[in-house]
Amino acid sequence: MMMNLFSIFDPTSKLFNLSLNWTSSFLGLIFLPQIFWYIMPRSSMILFNIMEKFHYELKSLLGNNNTKGSTLMFLSLFILIFFNNFLGLFPYIFTSTSHLSMSLTMAFPLWLSFMLFGWLKNTNHMFAHLVPQNTPSILMPFMVLIETVSNLIRAMTLSVRLTANMIAGHLLMTLLSSMGIYTPTPYIMILLIIQIILLMLESAVAIIQSYVFMVLSTLYYSEVN
């Protein structure tokens, strides 16, 4: 029995007294062997075409800061988040990206490495970045404060944005599905149509949020380099 609404985001699935919740994060590995087929399957061709488009887009975002292999890290992040978001839409599969422990684990090391690299290697650039160009002298102390706070909360905003968007859609779908018991029979079809529309929107959110996480991480990297 569901004790509260948020219990759907922390199910208790155990085997030999070991939690099986987080094993859902590795379900995406079942798609990897398709890459090694003699004739590439259509799903892998679509994935490779998408990755190629994103690779050129990230190169344009990085500009002169682009180095060999720099886009691979952000593309890997996109694939990881996308698979976890999308698999979480299937029944009885734990949505790991709806937990801060997952999203913050990805965002915080990225933010910390960018900050350390920027302040150790490009100190003058980081100080100059605290005050935007053509800022009036009277506003400079406030701009330094605002930019400092903005830099400090970037890891939290990255992770909370992903987690909150995944939780919101799942909560709405759970609320509507729980109404099915009390809904009169003539309105069941309307409820099903609404659920299907929400599922399509959640599929779009799964792609958009992974794309946003990738692009923002790339922009943060380009700012400190």
Coordinates of C-alpha atoms in Angstrom, one line a residue:
M1 CA 0.0 0.0 0.0
M2 CA 1.3 3.5 -0.9
M3 CA 1.8 5.3 2.4
N4 CA 2.4 8.7 0.7
L5 CA 2.6 10.1 -2.8
F6 CA 6.4 10.3 -2.9
S7 CA 6.8 6.7 -2.0
I8 CA 6.6 5.9 -5.7
F9 CA 10.1 7.5 -6.1
D10 CA 11.7 5.2 -3.5
P11 CA 10.3 1.7 -4.0
T12 CA 11.7 -1.2 -1.9
S13 CA 12.9 -3.9 -4.3
K14 CA 15.4 -6.3 -2.6
L15 CA 17.0 -9.6 -3.3
F16 CA 19.2 -11.3 -0.7
N17 CA 18.8 -8.1 1.4
L18 CA 20.4 -6.0 -1.3
S19 CA 18.6 -3.0 -2.8
L20 CA 17.8 -3.5 -6.5
N21 CA 16.5 0.1 -7.1
W22 CA 19.7 1.4 -8.6
T23 CA 20.3 -1.5 -10.9
S24 CA 17.8 0.2 -13.3
S25 CA 20.7 2.7 -14.1
F26 CA 22.5 -0.1 -15.9
L27 CA 19.6 -1.3 -18.0
G28 CA 20.9 0.9 -20.8
L29 CA 23.9 -1.4 -21.2
I30 CA 21.6 -3.9 -22.9
F31 CA 21.5 -1.6 -26.0
L32 CA 25.3 -1.5 -26.3
P33 CA 25.9 -4.9 -28.0
Q34 CA 23.9 -3.7 -31.0
I35 CA 26.8 -1.4 -31.9
F36 CA 29.0 -4.5 -32.7
W37 CA 26.6 -6.1 -35.2
Y38 CA 27.9 -6.7 -38.7
I39 CA 25.1 -4.6 -40.1
M40 CA 24.2 -1.7 -37.9
P41 CA 20.6 -1.9 -36.7
R42 CA 18.3 1.0 -37.4
S43 CA 18.2 2.1 -33.7
S44 CA 22.0 2.4 -33.6
M45 CA 22.0 4.3 -36.8
I46 CA 19.5 6.8 -35.4
L47 CA 21.6 7.1 -32.2
F48 CA 24.8 7.7 -34.1
N49 CA 23.2 10.3 -36.3
I50 CA 21.9 12.1 -33.2
M51 CA 25.3 12.0 -31.6
E52 CA 27.0 13.3 -34.7
K53 CA 24.6 16.3 -34.8
F54 CA 25.2 17.0 -31.1
H55 CA 28.9 16.7 -31.6
Y56 CA 29.0 19.5 -34.2
E57 CA 26.7 21.6 -32.0
L58 CA 28.9 21.2 -29.0
K59 CA 32.0 22.1 -31.1
S60 CA 30.3 25.3 -32.1
L61 CA 29.4 26.1 -28.5
L62 CA 33.0 25.5 -27.3
G63 CA 34.5 27.5 -30.1
N64 CA 38.2 28.0 -29.7
N65 CA 38.1 26.1 -26.4
N66 CA 37.3 22.9 -28.2
T67 CA 40.0 20.2 -27.7
K68 CA 40.1 16.6 -28.9
G69 CA 37.6 14.4 -27.0
S70 CA 36.1 17.3 -25.0
T71 CA 32.7 16.7 -26.5
L72 CA 32.7 13.0 -25.6
M73 CA 32.3 13.7 -21.9
F74 CA 29.1 15.7 -22.5
L75 CA 27.7 13.3 -25.1
S76 CA 28.2 10.5 -22.6
L77 CA 26.3 12.5 -20.0
F78 CA 23.5 13.0 -22.5
I79 CA 23.2 9.3 -23.2
L80 CA 23.3 8.3 -19.5
I81 CA 20.6 10.8 -18.5
F82 CA 18.5 10.1 -21.6
F83 CA 18.4 6.3 -21.0
N84 CA 17.6 6.7 -17.3
N85 CA 14.9 9.3 -18.0
F86 CA 13.3 7.2 -20.7
L87 CA 13.5 3.8 -19.0
G88 CA 11.8 5.4 -15.9
L89 CA 8.7 5.8 -18.0
F90 CA 8.2 2.0 -18.2
P91 CA 6.2 0.3 -15.4
Y92 CA 8.1 -1.1 -12.5
I93 CA 11.4 0.5 -13.5
F94 CA 13.1 2.8 -10.9
T95 CA 13.7 6.3 -12.1
S96 CA 17.1 7.1 -10.8
T97 CA 17.3 10.6 -12.2
S98 CA 14.3 11.6 -10.0
H99 CA 16.7 11.5 -7.0
L100 CA 19.1 14.2 -6.1
S101 CA 21.6 11.6 -5.1
M102 CA 21.9 10.7 -8.8
S103 CA 21.7 14.1 -10.4
L104 CA 23.9 15.8 -7.9
T105 CA 26.5 13.0 -8.3
M106 CA 26.8 14.0 -11.9
A107 CA 26.6 17.8 -11.5
F108 CA 28.8 18.4 -8.5
P109 CA 32.0 16.8 -9.8
L110 CA 31.6 18.6 -13.1
W111 CA 31.1 22.0 -11.4
L112 CA 34.0 21.4 -9.0
S113 CA 36.4 20.4 -11.7
F114 CA 35.4 23.4 -13.8
M115 CA 35.9 25.8 -10.9
L116 CA 39.3 24.3 -9.9
F117 CA 40.5 24.4 -13.5
G118 CA 39.3 28.0 -14.0
W119 CA 40.7 29.5 -10.8
L120 CA 44.0 27.6 -10.9
K121 CA 44.7 27.9 -14.7
N122 CA 42.8 31.1 -15.7
T123 CA 42.7 33.2 -12.6
N124 CA 42.6 36.5 -14.3
H125 CA 39.9 35.4 -16.7
M126 CA 37.8 34.2 -13.7
F127 CA 38.2 37.5 -11.9
A128 CA 37.3 39.4 -15.1
H129 CA 34.2 37.2 -15.6
L130 CA 32.8 38.4 -12.2
V131 CA 32.3 41.9 -13.7
P132 CA 30.5 42.0 -17.1
Q133 CA 31.8 44.4 -19.7
N134 CA 30.6 48.1 -19.5
T135 CA 29.2 47.6 -15.9
P136 CA 28.9 51.0 -14.1
S137 CA 31.4 51.5 -11.3
I138 CA 28.7 51.8 -8.7
L139 CA 27.2 48.4 -9.6
M140 CA 30.5 46.5 -9.7
P141 CA 30.3 45.3 -6.0
F142 CA 26.8 44.0 -6.5
M143 CA 27.7 42.3 -9.8
V144 CA 30.6 40.5 -8.1
L145 CA 28.3 39.3 -5.4
I146 CA 25.6 38.2 -7.9
E147 CA 28.1 36.4 -10.2
T148 CA 29.8 34.7 -7.2
V149 CA 26.4 33.4 -5.9
S150 CA 25.5 32.3 -9.5
N151 CA 28.8 30.3 -9.8
L152 CA 28.3 28.7 -6.4
I153 CA 24.8 27.4 -7.0
R154 CA 25.3 26.1 -10.5
A155 CA 25.7 22.4 -9.4
M156 CA 22.5 22.6 -7.3
T157 CA 20.5 24.3 -10.1
L158 CA 21.7 21.7 -12.6
S159 CA 20.7 18.8 -10.4
V160 CA 17.5 20.2 -9.0
R161 CA 16.3 21.2 -12.5
L162 CA 16.6 17.6 -13.7
T163 CA 15.1 16.0 -10.6
A164 CA 12.2 18.4 -10.3
N165 CA 11.2 18.0 -13.9
M166 CA 11.3 14.2 -13.7
I167 CA 9.3 14.2 -10.4
A168 CA 6.6 16.6 -11.6
G169 CA 5.5 14.6 -14.6
H170 CA 5.6 11.3 -12.7
L171 CA 3.5 12.8 -9.9
L172 CA 0.9 14.0 -12.2
M173 CA 0.6 10.7 -14.0
T174 CA 0.4 8.9 -10.6
L175 CA -2.4 11.3 -9.4
L176 CA -4.4 10.7 -12.5
S177 CA -4.0 6.9 -12.5
S178 CA -5.1 6.8 -8.9
M179 CA -8.3 8.4 -9.9
G180 CA -9.2 5.5 -12.2
I181 CA -10.8 3.5 -9.4
Y182 CA -13.3 6.3 -8.6
T183 CA -13.9 7.5 -12.2
P184 CA -17.3 6.5 -13.7
T185 CA -17.0 4.1 -16.6
P186 CA -18.0 6.6 -19.4
Y187 CA -15.1 8.8 -18.4
I188 CA -12.4 6.1 -18.3
M189 CA -11.6 6.5 -22.0
I190 CA -11.1 10.3 -21.5
L191 CA -8.7 9.5 -18.6
L192 CA -6.8 7.0 -20.7
I193 CA -6.4 9.6 -23.5
I194 CA -5.1 12.2 -21.0
Q195 CA -2.6 9.6 -19.7
I196 CA -1.4 8.8 -23.2
I197 CA -0.9 12.5 -23.9
L198 CA 1.0 12.9 -20.6
L199 CA 3.2 10.0 -21.4
M200 CA 4.1 11.6 -24.8
L201 CA 4.9 14.8 -23.0
E202 CA 7.0 13.0 -20.5
S203 CA 8.9 11.3 -23.3
A204 CA 9.7 14.8 -24.7
V205 CA 10.7 16.0 -21.2
A206 CA 13.1 13.0 -20.9
I207 CA 14.9 14.1 -24.1
I208 CA 14.8 17.9 -23.4
Q209 CA 16.1 17.6 -19.8
S210 CA 19.1 15.5 -20.9
Y211 CA 19.8 17.9 -23.7
V212 CA 19.6 20.9 -21.3
F213 CA 21.9 19.2 -18.8
M214 CA 24.5 18.6 -21.6
V215 CA 24.3 22.1 -23.1
L216 CA 24.5 23.9 -19.7
S217 CA 27.5 21.8 -18.7
T218 CA 29.2 22.6 -22.0
L219 CA 28.5 26.3 -21.5
Y220 CA 29.9 26.2 -18.0
Y221 CA 33.1 24.5 -19.3
S222 CA 33.5 27.1 -22.1
E223 CA 33.2 30.0 -19.6
V224 CA 36.1 28.8 -17.4
N225 CA 38.4 27.7 -20.3

